[in-house]
Every structure is written in structure tokens, then in C-alpha cells.
Short mmCIF file of C-alpha atoms and ligand atoms in Angstrom, two decimals:
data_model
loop_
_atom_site.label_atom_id
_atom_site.label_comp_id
_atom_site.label_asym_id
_atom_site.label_seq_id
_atom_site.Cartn_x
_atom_site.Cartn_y
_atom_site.Cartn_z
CA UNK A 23 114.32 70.77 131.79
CA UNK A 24 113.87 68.31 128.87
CA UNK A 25 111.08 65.82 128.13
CA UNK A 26 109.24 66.65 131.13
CA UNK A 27 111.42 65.30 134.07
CA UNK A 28 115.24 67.10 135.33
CA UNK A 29 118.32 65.19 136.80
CA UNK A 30 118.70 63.61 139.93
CA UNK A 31 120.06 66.45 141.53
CA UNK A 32 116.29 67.84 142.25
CA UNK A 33 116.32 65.10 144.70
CA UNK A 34 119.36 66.93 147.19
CA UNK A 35 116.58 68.90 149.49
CA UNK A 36 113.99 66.59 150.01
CA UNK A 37 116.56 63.19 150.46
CA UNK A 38 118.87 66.20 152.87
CA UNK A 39 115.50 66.10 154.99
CA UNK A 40 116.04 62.31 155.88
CA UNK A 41 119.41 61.44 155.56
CA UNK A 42 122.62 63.13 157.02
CA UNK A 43 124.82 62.54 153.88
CA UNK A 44 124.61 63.81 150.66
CA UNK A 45 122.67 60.98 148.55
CA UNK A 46 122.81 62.16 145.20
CA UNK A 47 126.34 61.07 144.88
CA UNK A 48 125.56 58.10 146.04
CA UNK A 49 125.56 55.46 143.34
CA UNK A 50 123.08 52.92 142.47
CA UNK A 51 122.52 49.69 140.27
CA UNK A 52 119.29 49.60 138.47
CA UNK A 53 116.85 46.14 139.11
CA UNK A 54 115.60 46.91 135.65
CA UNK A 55 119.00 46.98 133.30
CA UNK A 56 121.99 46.72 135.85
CA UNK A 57 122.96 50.22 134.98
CA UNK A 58 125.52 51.50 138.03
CA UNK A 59 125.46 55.73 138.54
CA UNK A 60 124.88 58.59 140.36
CA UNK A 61 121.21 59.41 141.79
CA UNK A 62 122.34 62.42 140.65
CA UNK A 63 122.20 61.16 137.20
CA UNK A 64 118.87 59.93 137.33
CA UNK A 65 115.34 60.95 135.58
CA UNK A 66 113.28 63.00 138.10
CA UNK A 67 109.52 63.26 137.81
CA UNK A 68 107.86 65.81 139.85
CA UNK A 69 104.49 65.94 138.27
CA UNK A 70 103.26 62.98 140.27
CA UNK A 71 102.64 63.37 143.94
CA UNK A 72 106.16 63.10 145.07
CA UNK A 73 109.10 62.89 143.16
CA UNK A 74 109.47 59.77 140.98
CA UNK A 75 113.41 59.26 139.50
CA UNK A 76 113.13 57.17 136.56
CA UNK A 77 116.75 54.86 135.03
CA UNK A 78 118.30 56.99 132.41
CA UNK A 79 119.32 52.85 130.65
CA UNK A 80 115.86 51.46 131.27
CA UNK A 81 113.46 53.73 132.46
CA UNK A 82 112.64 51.55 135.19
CA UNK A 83 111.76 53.29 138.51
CA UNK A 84 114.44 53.56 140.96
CA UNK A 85 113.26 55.82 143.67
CA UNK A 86 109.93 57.31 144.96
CA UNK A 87 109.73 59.87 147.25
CA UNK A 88 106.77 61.33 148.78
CA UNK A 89 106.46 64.30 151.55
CA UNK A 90 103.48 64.60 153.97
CA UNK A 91 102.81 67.32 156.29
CA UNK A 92 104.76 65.41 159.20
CA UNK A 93 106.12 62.15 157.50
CA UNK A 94 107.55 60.86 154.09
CA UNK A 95 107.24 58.06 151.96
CA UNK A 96 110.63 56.37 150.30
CA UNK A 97 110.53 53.81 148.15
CA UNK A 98 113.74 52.39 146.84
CA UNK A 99 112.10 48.85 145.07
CA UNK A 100 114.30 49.97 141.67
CA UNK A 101 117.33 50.09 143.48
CA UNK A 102 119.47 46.54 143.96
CA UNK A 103 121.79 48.97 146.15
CA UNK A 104 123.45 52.00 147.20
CA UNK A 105 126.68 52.62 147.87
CA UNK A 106 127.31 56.06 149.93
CA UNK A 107 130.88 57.69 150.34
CA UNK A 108 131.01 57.85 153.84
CA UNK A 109 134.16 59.71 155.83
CA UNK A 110 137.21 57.27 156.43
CA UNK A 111 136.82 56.23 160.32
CA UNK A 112 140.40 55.81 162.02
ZN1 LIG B 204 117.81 50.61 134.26
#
């Protein structure tokens, strides 16, 4: 903890709710700067509702997640795209 937010790594449970593969080493270009990493390596903001993970280049927000009781809110608007390690298919 430093500054208020921790890596993207906080994300792993709550993105492991929606999505069947690991996303944290999933890696992402920034809108903001054009910066390419992990979500892993992101800023994460949990003092918001939800989780906000913030460019570690730009500070631009990449990813906003938030949980209801029975739904959840993702918004990926700071994210150009995502590419996810998938297993090889034969
Ligand atoms: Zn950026």
C-alpha cells in the first residue's frame, strides 16, 4: 500500500467472478499514453464504490469495476485492448 491505491493484482477475485481466465496477466494499451502492461501492473483504487485501476504512465483510467448484490458493472473505456494468453487449441 502506497499513495492510497495497490497493484493490479487486487483486481484477480472480483475480474475471477466474470471471466474464466486469469485477467491480470492480461496486457493492455492505455487510450491515455499508449503505455502496453500487465493489469496486474496497474493503479487500483478501492476507496470509490468499486474498484477504479488508474495507468501507472498517465494516470488515465483504464478499468472500472463495480459489484452489486446480483450484477456488476465493467467499464473498460481506458483500455484500446486486451490481449489474454489463452491455451494453444490443436
Ligand atoms: Zn497511460
Amino acid at each position: 500500500m502506497s499513495d492510497g491505491y495497490t497493484d493490479g493484482n487486487a483486481l484477480a477475485g472480483p475480474l475471477a467472478e466474470i471471466f474464466a481466465v486469469d485477467l491480470t496477466t492480461a496486457v493492455g494499451r492505455c487510450v491515455g499514453c499508449g503505455l502496453v502492461g500487465p493489469v496486474a501492473g496497474l493503479r487500483v483504487y478501492d476507496h470509490a464504490p468499486g474498484l477504479v485501476a488508474r495507468c501507472p504512465g498517465c494516470d488515465e483510467v483504464i478499468l472500472r469495476l463495480v459489484r452489486g448484490p446480483d450484477r456488476a458493472w465493467l467499464d473498460l473505456r481506458g483500455t484500446v485492448s486486451l490481449q489474454i494468453a489463452l491455451p494453444t487449441v490443436a
